[in-house]
Coordinates of C-alpha atoms in Angstrom, one line a residue:
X1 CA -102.2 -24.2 -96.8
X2 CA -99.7 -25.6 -94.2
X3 CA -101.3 -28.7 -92.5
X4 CA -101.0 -28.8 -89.0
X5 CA -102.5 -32.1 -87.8
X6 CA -99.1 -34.2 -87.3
X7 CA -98.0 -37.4 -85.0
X8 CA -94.5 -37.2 -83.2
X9 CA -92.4 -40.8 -84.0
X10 CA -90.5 -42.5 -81.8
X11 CA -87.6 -40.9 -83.1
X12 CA -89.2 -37.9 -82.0
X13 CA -89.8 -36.3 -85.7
X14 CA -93.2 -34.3 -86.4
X15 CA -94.6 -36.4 -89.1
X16 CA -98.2 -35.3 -91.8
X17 CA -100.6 -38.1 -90.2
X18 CA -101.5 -39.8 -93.6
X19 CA -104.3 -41.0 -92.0
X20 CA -106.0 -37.6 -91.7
X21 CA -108.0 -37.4 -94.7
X22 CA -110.7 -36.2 -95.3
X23 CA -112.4 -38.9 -97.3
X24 CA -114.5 -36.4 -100.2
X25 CA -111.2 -35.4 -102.3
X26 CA -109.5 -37.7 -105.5
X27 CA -106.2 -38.0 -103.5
X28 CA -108.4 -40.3 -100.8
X29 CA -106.8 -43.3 -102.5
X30 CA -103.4 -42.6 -101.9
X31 CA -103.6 -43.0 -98.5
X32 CA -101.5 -45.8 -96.6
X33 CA -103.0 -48.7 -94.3
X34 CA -100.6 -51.2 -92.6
X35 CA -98.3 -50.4 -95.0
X36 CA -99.8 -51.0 -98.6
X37 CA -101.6 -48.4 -100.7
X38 CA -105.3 -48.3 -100.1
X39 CA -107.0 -47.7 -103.7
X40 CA -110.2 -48.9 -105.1
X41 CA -109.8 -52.6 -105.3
X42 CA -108.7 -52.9 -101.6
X43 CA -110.8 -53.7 -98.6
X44 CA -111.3 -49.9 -97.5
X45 CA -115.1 -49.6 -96.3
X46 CA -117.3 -46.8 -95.2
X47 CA -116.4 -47.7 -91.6
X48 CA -112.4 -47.3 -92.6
X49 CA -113.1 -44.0 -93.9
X50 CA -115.1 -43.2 -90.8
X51 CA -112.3 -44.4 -88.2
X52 CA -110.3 -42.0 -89.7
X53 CA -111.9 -39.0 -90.8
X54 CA -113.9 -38.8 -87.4
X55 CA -112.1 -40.2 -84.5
X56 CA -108.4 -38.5 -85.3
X57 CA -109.9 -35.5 -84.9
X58 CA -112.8 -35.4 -82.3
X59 CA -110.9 -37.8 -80.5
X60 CA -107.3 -36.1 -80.4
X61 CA -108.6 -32.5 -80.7
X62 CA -106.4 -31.5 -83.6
X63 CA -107.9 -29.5 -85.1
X64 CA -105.6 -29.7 -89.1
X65 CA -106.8 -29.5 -92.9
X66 CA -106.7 -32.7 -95.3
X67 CA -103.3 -33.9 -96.2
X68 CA -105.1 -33.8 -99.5
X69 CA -106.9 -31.3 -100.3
X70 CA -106.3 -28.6 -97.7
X71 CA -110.2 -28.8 -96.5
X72 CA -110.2 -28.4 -92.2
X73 CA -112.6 -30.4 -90.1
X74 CA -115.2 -27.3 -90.0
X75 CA -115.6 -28.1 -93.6
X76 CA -116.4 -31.7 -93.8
X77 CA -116.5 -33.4 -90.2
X78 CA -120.0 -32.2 -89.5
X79 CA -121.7 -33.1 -93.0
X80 CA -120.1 -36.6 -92.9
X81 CA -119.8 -37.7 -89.3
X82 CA -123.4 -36.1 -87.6
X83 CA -125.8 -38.9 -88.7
X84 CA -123.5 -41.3 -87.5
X85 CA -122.6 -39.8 -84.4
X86 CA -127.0 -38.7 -83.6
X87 CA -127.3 -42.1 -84.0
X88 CA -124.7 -43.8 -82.0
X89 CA -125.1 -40.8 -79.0
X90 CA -127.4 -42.7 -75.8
X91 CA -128.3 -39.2 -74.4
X92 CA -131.4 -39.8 -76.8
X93 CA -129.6 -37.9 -79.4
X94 CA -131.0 -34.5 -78.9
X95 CA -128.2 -33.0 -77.0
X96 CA -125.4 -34.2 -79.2
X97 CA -127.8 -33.4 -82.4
X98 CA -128.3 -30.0 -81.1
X99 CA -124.9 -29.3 -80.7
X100 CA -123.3 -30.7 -84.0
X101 CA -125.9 -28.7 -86.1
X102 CA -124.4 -25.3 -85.0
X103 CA -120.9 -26.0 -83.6
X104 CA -117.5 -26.1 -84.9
X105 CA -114.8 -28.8 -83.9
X106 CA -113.2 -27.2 -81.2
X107 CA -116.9 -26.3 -79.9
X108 CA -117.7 -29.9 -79.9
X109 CA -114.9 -31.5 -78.5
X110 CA -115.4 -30.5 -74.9
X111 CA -119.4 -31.0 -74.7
X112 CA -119.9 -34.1 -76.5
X113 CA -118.5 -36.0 -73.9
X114 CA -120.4 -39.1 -74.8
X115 CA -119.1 -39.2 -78.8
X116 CA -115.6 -40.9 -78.1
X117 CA -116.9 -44.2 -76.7
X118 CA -120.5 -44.2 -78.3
X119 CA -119.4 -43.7 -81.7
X120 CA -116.8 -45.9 -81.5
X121 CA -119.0 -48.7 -80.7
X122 CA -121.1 -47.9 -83.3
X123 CA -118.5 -48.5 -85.5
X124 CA -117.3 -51.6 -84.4
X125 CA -121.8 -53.0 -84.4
X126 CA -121.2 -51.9 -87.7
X127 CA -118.3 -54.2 -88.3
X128 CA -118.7 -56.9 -85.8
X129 CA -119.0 -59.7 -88.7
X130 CA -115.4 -58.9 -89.7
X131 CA -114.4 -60.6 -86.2
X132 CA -113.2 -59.8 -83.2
X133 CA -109.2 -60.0 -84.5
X134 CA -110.0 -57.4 -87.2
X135 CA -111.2 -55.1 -84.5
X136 CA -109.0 -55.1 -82.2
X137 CA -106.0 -54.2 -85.3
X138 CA -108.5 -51.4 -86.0
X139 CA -108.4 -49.9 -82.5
X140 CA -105.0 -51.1 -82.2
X141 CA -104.2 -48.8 -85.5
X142 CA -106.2 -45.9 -83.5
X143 CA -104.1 -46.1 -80.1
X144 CA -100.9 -45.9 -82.2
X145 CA -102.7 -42.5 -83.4
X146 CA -102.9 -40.6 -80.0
X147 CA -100.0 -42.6 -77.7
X148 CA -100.4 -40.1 -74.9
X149 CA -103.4 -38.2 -73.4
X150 CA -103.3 -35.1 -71.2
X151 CA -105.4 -35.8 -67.8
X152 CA -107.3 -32.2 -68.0
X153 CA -108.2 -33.1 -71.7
X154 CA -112.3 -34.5 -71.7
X155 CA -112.0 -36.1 -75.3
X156 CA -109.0 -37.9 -74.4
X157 CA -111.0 -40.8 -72.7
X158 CA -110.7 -42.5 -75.7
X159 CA -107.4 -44.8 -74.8
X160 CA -109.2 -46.1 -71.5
X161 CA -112.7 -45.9 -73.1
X162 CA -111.5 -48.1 -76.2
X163 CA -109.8 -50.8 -73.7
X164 CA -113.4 -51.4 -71.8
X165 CA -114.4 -51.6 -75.2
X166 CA -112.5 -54.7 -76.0
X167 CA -113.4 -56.0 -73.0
X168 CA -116.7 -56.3 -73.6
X169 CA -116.2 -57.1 -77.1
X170 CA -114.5 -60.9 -75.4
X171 CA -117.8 -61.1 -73.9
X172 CA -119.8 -60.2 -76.3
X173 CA -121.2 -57.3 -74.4
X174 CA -122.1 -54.3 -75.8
X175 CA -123.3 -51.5 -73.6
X176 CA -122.5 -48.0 -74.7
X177 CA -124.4 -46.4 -71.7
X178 CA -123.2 -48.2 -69.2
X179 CA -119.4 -47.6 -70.5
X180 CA -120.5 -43.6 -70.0
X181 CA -121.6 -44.0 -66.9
X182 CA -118.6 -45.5 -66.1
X183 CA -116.4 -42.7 -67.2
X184 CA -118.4 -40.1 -66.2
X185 CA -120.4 -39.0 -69.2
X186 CA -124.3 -39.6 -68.4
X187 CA -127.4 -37.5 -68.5
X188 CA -126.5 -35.3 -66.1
X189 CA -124.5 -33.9 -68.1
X190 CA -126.8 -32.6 -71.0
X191 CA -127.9 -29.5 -68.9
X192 CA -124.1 -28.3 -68.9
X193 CA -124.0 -26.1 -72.5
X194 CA -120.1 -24.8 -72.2
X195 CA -116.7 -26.2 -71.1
X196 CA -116.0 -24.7 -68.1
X197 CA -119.2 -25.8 -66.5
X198 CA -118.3 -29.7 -67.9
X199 CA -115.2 -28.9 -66.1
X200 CA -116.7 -27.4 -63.0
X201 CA -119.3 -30.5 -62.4
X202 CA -117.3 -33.5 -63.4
X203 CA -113.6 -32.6 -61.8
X204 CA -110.2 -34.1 -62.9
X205 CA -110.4 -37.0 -64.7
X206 CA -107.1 -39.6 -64.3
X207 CA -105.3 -40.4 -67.3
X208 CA -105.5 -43.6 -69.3
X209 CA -103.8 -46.6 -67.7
X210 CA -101.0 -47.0 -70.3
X211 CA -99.2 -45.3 -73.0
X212 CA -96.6 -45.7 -75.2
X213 CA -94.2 -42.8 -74.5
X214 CA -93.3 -40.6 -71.7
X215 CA -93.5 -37.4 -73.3
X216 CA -96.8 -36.6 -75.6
X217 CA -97.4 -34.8 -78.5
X218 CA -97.3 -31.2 -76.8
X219 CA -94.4 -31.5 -74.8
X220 CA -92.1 -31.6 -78.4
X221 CA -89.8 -34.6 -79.7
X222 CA -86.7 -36.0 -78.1
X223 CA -83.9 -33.1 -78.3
X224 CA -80.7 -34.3 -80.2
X225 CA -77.0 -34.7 -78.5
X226 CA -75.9 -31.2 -77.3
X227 CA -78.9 -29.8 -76.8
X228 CA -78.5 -29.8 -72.6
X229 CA -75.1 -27.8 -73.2
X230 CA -77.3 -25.0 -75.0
X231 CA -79.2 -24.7 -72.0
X232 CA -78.5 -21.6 -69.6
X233 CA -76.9 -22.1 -66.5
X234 CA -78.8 -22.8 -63.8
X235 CA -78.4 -23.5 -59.8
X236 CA -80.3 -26.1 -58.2
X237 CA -83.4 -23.9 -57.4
X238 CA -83.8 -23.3 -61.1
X239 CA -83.1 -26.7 -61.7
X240 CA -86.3 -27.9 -60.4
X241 CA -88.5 -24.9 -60.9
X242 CA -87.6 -25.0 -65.0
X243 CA -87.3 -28.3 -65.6
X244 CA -88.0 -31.0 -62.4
X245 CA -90.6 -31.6 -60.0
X246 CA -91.2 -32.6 -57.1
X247 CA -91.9 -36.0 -55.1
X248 CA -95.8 -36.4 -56.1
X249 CA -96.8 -38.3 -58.9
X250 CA -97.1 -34.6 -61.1
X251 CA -93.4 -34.3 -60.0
X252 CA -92.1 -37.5 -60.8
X253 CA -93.7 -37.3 -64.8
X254 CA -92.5 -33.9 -64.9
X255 CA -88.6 -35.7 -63.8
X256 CA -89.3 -38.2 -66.3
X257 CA -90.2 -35.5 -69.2
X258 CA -87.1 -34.3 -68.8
X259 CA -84.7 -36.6 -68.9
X260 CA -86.5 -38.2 -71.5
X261 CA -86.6 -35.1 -74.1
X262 CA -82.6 -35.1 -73.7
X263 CA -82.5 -38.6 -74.4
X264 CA -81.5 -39.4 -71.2
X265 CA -83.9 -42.3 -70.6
X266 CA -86.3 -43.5 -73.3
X267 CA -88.9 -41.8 -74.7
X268 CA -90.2 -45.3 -75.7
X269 CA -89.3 -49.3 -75.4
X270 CA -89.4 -52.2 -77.2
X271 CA -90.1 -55.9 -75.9
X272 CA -86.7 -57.7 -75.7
X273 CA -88.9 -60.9 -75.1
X274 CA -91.1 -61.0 -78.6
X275 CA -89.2 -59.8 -81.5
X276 CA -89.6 -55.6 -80.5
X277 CA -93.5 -55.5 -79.8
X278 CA -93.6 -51.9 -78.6
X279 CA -94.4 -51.8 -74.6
X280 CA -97.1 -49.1 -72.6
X281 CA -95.7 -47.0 -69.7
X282 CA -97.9 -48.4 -66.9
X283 CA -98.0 -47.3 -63.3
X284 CA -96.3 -50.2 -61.1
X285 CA -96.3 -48.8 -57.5
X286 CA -93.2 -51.3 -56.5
X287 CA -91.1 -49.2 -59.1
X288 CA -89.0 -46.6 -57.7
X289 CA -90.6 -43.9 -59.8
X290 CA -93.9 -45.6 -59.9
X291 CA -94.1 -46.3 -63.6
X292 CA -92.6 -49.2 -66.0
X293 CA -92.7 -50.5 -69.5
X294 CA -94.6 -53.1 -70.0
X295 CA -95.4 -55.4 -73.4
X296 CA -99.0 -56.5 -73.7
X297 CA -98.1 -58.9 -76.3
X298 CA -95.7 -60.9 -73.8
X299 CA -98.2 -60.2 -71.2
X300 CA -100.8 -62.3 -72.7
X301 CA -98.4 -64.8 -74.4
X302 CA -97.3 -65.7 -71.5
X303 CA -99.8 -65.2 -68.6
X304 CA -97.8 -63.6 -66.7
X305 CA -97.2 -60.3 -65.7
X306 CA -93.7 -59.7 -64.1
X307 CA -92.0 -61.3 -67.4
X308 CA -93.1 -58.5 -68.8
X309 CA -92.1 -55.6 -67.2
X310 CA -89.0 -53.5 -67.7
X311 CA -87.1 -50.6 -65.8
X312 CA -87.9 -47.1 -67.2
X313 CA -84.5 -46.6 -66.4
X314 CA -83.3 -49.6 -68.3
X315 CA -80.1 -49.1 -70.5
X316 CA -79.8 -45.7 -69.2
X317 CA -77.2 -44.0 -66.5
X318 CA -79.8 -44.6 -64.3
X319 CA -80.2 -48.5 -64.3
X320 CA -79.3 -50.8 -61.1
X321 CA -79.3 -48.2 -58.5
X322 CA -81.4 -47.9 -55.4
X323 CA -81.1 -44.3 -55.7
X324 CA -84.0 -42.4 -56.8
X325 CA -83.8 -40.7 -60.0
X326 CA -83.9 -37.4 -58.0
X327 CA -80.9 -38.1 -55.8
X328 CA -78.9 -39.4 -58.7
X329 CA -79.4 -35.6 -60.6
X330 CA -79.0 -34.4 -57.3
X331 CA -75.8 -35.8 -56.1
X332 CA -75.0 -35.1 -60.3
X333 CA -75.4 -31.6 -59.1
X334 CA -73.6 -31.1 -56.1
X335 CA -70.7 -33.0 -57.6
X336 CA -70.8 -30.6 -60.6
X337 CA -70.9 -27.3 -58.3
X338 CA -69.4 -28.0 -55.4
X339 CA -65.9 -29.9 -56.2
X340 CA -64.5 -29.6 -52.6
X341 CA -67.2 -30.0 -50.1
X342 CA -66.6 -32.5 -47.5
X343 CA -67.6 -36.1 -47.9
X344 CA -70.2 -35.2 -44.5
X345 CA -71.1 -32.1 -46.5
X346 CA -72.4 -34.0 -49.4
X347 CA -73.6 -36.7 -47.1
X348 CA -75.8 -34.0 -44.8
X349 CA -77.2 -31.5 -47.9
X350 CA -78.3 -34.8 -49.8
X351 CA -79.7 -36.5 -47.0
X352 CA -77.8 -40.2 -48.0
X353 CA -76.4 -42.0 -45.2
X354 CA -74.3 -44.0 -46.7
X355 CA -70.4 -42.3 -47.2
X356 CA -70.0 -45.5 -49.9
X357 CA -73.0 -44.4 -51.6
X358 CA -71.3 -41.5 -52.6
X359 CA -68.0 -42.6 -53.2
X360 CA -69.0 -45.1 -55.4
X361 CA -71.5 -42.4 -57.4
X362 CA -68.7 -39.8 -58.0
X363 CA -66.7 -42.7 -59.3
X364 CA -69.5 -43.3 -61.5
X365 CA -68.7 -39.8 -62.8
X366 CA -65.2 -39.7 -63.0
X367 CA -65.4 -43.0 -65.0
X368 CA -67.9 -40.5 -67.6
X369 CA -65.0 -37.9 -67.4
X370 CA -62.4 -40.4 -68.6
X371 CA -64.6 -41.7 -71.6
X372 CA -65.1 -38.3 -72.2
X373 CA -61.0 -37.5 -72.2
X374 CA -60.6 -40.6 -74.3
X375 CA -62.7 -39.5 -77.1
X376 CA -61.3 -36.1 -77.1
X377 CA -57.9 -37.2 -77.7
X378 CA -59.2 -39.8 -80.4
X379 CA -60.7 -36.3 -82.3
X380 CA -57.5 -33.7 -81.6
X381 CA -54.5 -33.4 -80.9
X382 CA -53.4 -30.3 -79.0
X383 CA -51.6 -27.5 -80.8
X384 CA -50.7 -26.8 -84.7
X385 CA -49.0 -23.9 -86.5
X386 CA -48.4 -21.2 -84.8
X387 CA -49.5 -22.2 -81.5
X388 CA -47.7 -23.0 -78.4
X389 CA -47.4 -25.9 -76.2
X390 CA -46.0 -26.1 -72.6
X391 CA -44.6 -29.5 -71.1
X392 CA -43.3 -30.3 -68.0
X393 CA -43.2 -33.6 -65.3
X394 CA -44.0 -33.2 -61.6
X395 CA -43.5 -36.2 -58.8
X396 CA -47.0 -36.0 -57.1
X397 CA -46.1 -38.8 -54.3
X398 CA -43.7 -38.9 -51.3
X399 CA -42.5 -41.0 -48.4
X400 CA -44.0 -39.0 -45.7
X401 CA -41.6 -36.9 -43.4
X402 CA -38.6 -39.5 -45.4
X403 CA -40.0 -41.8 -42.9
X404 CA -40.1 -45.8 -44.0
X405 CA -39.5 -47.3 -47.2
X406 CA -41.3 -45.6 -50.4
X407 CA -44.2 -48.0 -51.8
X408 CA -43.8 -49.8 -54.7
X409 CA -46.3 -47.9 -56.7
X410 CA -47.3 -48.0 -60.4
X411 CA -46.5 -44.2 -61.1
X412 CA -44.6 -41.2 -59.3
X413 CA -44.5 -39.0 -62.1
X414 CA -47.2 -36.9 -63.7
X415 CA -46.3 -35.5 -67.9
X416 CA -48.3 -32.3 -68.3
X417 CA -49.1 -30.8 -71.6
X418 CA -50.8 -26.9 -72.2
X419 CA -51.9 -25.4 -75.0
X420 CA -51.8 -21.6 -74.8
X421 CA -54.6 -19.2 -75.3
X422 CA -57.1 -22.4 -74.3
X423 CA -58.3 -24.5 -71.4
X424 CA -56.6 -28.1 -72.9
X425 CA -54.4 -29.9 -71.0
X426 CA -53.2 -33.5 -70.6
X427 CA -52.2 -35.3 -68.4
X428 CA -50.3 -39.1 -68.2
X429 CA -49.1 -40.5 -65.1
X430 CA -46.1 -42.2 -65.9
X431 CA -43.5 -44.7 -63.8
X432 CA -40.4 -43.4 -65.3
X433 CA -39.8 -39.8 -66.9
X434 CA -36.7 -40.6 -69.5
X435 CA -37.3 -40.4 -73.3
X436 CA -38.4 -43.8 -74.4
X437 CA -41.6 -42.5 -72.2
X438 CA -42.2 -39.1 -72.8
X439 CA -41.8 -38.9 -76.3
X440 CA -44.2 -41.3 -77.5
X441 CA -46.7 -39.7 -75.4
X442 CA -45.7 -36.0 -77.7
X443 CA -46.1 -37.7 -80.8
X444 CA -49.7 -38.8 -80.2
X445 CA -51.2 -36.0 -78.6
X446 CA -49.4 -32.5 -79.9
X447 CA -49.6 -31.5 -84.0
X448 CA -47.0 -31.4 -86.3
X449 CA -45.6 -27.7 -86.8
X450 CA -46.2 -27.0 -82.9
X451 CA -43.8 -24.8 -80.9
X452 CA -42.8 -26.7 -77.5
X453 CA -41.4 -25.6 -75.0
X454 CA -40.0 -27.2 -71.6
X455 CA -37.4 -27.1 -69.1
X456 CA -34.2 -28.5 -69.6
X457 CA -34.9 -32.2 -68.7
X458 CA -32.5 -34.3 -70.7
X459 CA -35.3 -36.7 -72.2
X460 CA -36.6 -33.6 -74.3
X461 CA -33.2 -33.2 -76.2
X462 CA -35.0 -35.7 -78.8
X463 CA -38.1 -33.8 -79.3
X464 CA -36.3 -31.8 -82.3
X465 CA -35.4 -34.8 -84.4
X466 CA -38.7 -36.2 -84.3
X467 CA -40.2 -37.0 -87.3
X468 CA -43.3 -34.9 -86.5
X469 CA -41.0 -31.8 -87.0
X470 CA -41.8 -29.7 -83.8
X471 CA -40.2 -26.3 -83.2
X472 CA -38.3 -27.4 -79.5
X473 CA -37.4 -24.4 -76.9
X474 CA -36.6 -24.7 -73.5
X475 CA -36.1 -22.8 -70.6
X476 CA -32.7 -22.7 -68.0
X477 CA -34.5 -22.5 -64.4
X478 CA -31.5 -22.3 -63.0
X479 CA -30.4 -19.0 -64.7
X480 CA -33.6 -17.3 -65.1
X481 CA -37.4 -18.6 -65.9
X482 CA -38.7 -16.5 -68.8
X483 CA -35.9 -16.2 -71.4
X484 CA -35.3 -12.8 -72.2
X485 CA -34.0 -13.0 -75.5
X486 CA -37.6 -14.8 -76.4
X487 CA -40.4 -14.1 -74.1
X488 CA -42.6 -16.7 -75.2
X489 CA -40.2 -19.0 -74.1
X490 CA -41.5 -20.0 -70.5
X491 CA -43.5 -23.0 -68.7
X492 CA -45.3 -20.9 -66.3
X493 CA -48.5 -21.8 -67.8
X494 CA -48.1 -25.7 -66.8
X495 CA -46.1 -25.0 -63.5
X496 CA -49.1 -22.6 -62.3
X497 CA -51.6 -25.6 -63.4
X498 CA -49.5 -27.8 -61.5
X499 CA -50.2 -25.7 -58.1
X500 CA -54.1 -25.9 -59.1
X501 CA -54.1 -29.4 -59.8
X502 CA -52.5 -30.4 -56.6
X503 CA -54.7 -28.7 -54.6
X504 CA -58.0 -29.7 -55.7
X505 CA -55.9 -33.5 -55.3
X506 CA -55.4 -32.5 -51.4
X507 CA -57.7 -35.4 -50.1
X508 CA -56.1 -37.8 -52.2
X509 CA -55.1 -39.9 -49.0
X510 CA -53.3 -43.9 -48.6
X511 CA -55.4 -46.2 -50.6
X512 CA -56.6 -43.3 -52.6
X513 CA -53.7 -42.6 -54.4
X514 CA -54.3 -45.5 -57.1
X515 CA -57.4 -43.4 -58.0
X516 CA -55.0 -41.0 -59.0
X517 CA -55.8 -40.8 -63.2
X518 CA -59.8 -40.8 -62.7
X519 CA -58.9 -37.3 -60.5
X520 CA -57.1 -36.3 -63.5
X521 CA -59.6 -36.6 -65.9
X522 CA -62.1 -34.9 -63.7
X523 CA -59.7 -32.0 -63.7
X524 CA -59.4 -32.0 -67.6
X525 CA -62.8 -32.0 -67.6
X526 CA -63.5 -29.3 -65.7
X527 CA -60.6 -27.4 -66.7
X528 CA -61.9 -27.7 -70.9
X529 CA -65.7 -26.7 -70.3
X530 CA -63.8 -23.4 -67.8
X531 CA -65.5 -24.5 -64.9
X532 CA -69.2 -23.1 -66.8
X533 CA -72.2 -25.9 -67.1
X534 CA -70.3 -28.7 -65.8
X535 CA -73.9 -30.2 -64.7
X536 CA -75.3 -30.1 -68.3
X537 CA -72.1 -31.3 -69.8
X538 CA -72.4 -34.4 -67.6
X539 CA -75.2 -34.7 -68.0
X540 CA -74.7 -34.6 -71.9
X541 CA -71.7 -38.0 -71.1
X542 CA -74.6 -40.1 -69.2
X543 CA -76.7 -40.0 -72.7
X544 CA -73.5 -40.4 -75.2
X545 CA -72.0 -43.4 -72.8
X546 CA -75.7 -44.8 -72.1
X547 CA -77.8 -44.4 -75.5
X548 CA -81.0 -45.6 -74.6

């Protein structure tokens, strides 16, 4: 029988709960607590047992079989966890009794509102004499259980339930009715025998305060690198009805779903401040997305709250800007889609005010581009046997009208490489064209056994005594530009890139011109993905360049 009641780590791995037992079978003792077996000379109790045979399940809903023995919850949960639960429930136990003599699990769950918190406290009267510390690592062990809660979900009080819990365990107050009045669950609520009425009478109820990671059991586990490039295509419309939100709080998780399950901010966080105590996700209203991380541990260590904290954007793409998360992916957007719109276009459709603002963002993304050329040419070179590779050098910068002195400038010259029957090509800006420059540049970035061909420029006469062993042709442009003798022998493929590249480089203006290699690699980029996803595959360079 497959077993279906599972956690989801922070790796973001389905993993067998080995605390979902089912406490009757032989196998019981093999089960792990904090890490060291738990057999029969070791300090599990009754109340163990208890904690996890009962609360796992009513608590989270799962509804699994033993890890064991195969045995669901039907079998076992109501022979072994009814007296207890009778006599922990303050309704005056006939509701609850009533109920749990003649109802499954998934029956229960919504109606016996009161079991989460009551039971619990039971348990811990039951255990009080063990201290308070012991406790609070027992409800500690539970909240690592269940780290996220659904809002529309009734027995998911627990998390908030379990924290007034504590607090009146510091004051040595124990009230279980009172804590379901509190949240709702009092004795109104015994006339209401189905779900939908529960639902009807009590409304929405908020989500617990705190958890420990931004996307919960049901929404899956973190998606591994490449995963947004699978996607389908989508415009901007589809963007946000498949996968964003909007500006309410709803909106804003569903924004934060997302880029966590493609990894681009994290799914969880550890305390930089006290040796990796894991932190909750907490709402913070002066964040920009209304949420941070917070550690509890450093929280109470040191008495304050703002030492604390951290960014759910920290270590991510997304860190140290005022930009909201939305008008990042949006301006991520428009950039990917929309190459040549005006600087006022982009200013106007994204409602930004700022023209630096967005100068300084596509930067930001032309800097991904180049990371992302770098490690291409760290992985492959272009070419190999039996392809072909075009080369060729164009001057991209003038004195205007031969007015004036020329510039001194770093580079004039552009060296092109194309492989054939792809979309790679390279590009170098270089200061001089002669063969101490251009040749070095061959060696590292087209294969042994490649055919090359070029125009006549003198500074390729070497490429045929290199020690790579290329197969050299070139072209006379002055006599005729496809050879007729060998009609693959041509450079139309780079010169025709050439007219393509310069265009899309029309703005490049002045002061602009040093930005000349970032524009190149932005072009590279584009040109090696065909134009097709270029949102998801920048996307996919903000979590390789920013692993969170």
């Amino acid at each position: 029988m497959e077993w279906q009641g599972f956690i989801i780590d922070k790796f973001g791995y389905r993993r067998a709960h080995p605390w979902h037992c089912c406490g009757i079978c032989p196998d019981n003792n093999n089960i792990y607590d904090k890490g060291r077996c738990v057999n029969e000379s070791s300090y599990e109790t009754e109340t163990d047992r208890y904690i996890r045979n009962t609360t796992y399940v009513f608590m989270t809903g799962i509804e699994g079989c033993c890890y064991f023995c195969g045995k669901t919850p039907s079998d076992y949960m109501l022979s072994c966890a009814s007296s207890i639960a009778i006599d922990a429930c303050p309704l005056e136990q006939q509701y609850c009794k009533r109920n749990l003599e003649k109802a499954t699990v998934s029956e229960i769950e919504p109606s016996m509102r009161c079991f989460a918190c009551t039971a619990f406290v039971s348990v811990i009267k039951e255990v009080k004499n063990e201290g308070i510390g012991w406790i609070k690592d027992q409800l500690r062990s539970y909240c690592r259980l269940v780290p996220f809660f659904s809002a529309d979900c009734y027995h998911l009080l627990a998390d908030t339930v379990l924290a007034t819990i504590l607090e009146k365990l510091s004051l040595n107050e124990l009230k279980p009715t009172a804590i379901c009045k509190q949240y709702g669950l009092c004795s109104e609520d015994q006339g209401n025998s189905t779900a939908k009425l529960l639902r009807a009478s009590l409304g929405p109820l908020e989500a617990p305060r705190s958890r420990l990671t931004i996307l919960s059991p049901n929404d899956g586990p973190v998606m591994p690198p490449g995963s947004l490039e699978d996607l389908a295509e989508f415009n901007y419309e589809r963007l946000l009805t498949d996968h964003l939100g909007d500006e309410s709080p709803e909106g804003v998780e569903r924004t934060l779903k997302f880029l966590a399950r493609y990894g681009l901010i994290a799914n969880t966080a550890l305390c930089r401040d006290c040796q990796g105590h894991q932190a909750s996700l907490v709402k913070y209203a002066q964040a920009p997305e209304g949420l941070t991380w917070r550690c509890n541990n450093c929280r109470k260590a040191m008495e304050t709250e703002t030492s604390s904290r951290m960014s759910i954007r920290i270590g991510s793409f997304f860190d140290n800007s005022h930009l909201t998360i939305k008008q990042i992916l949006r301006l991520a957007y428009w950039w990917a889609q929309h190459p040549t719109s005006k600087l006022e276009t982009v200013m106007r459709e994204n409602e930004i005010s700022s023209r630096m603002t967005i100068i300084d963002f596509y930067n930001f993304l032309r800097d991904l581009c180049q990371a992302w050329v770098i490690r291409l040419q760290e992985q492959e070179r272009l070419g190999g046997m039996g392809r072909v590779v075009e080369i060729d050098e164009s001057k991209f910068f003038r004195a205007k009208y031969n007015r004036g002195r020329m510039l001194q400038r770093q580079y004039d010259w552009v060296f092109g490489m194309l492989e054939r029957g792809s979309n790679k090509v390279r590009f170098f800006p270089v200061a001089a064209r002669d063969a101490a420059t251009l040749l070095p540049l061959i060696a590292d970035n087209i294969e042994p056994g490649t055919l090359i061909v070029s125009d006549g420029w003198a500074a390729y006469g070497g490429i045929q005594n290199m020690q790579q062993r290329y197969d050299h042709r070139w072209v006379n442009h002055r006599v005729f530009f496809v050879d007729p003798q060998d009609r693959q022998v041509h450079t139309q493929g780079i010169e025709a890139t050439w007219g393509a590249l310069k265009t899309s480089l029309r703005h490049l203006r002045g002061s602009n011109e040093e930005m000349l290699p970032t524009y190149l690699f932005q072009y590279m980029f584009r040109r090696y993905h065909g134009n097709a996803k270029i949102f998801q595959h920048i996307l996919e360079e903000m979590r390789l360049n920013y692993p969170v």
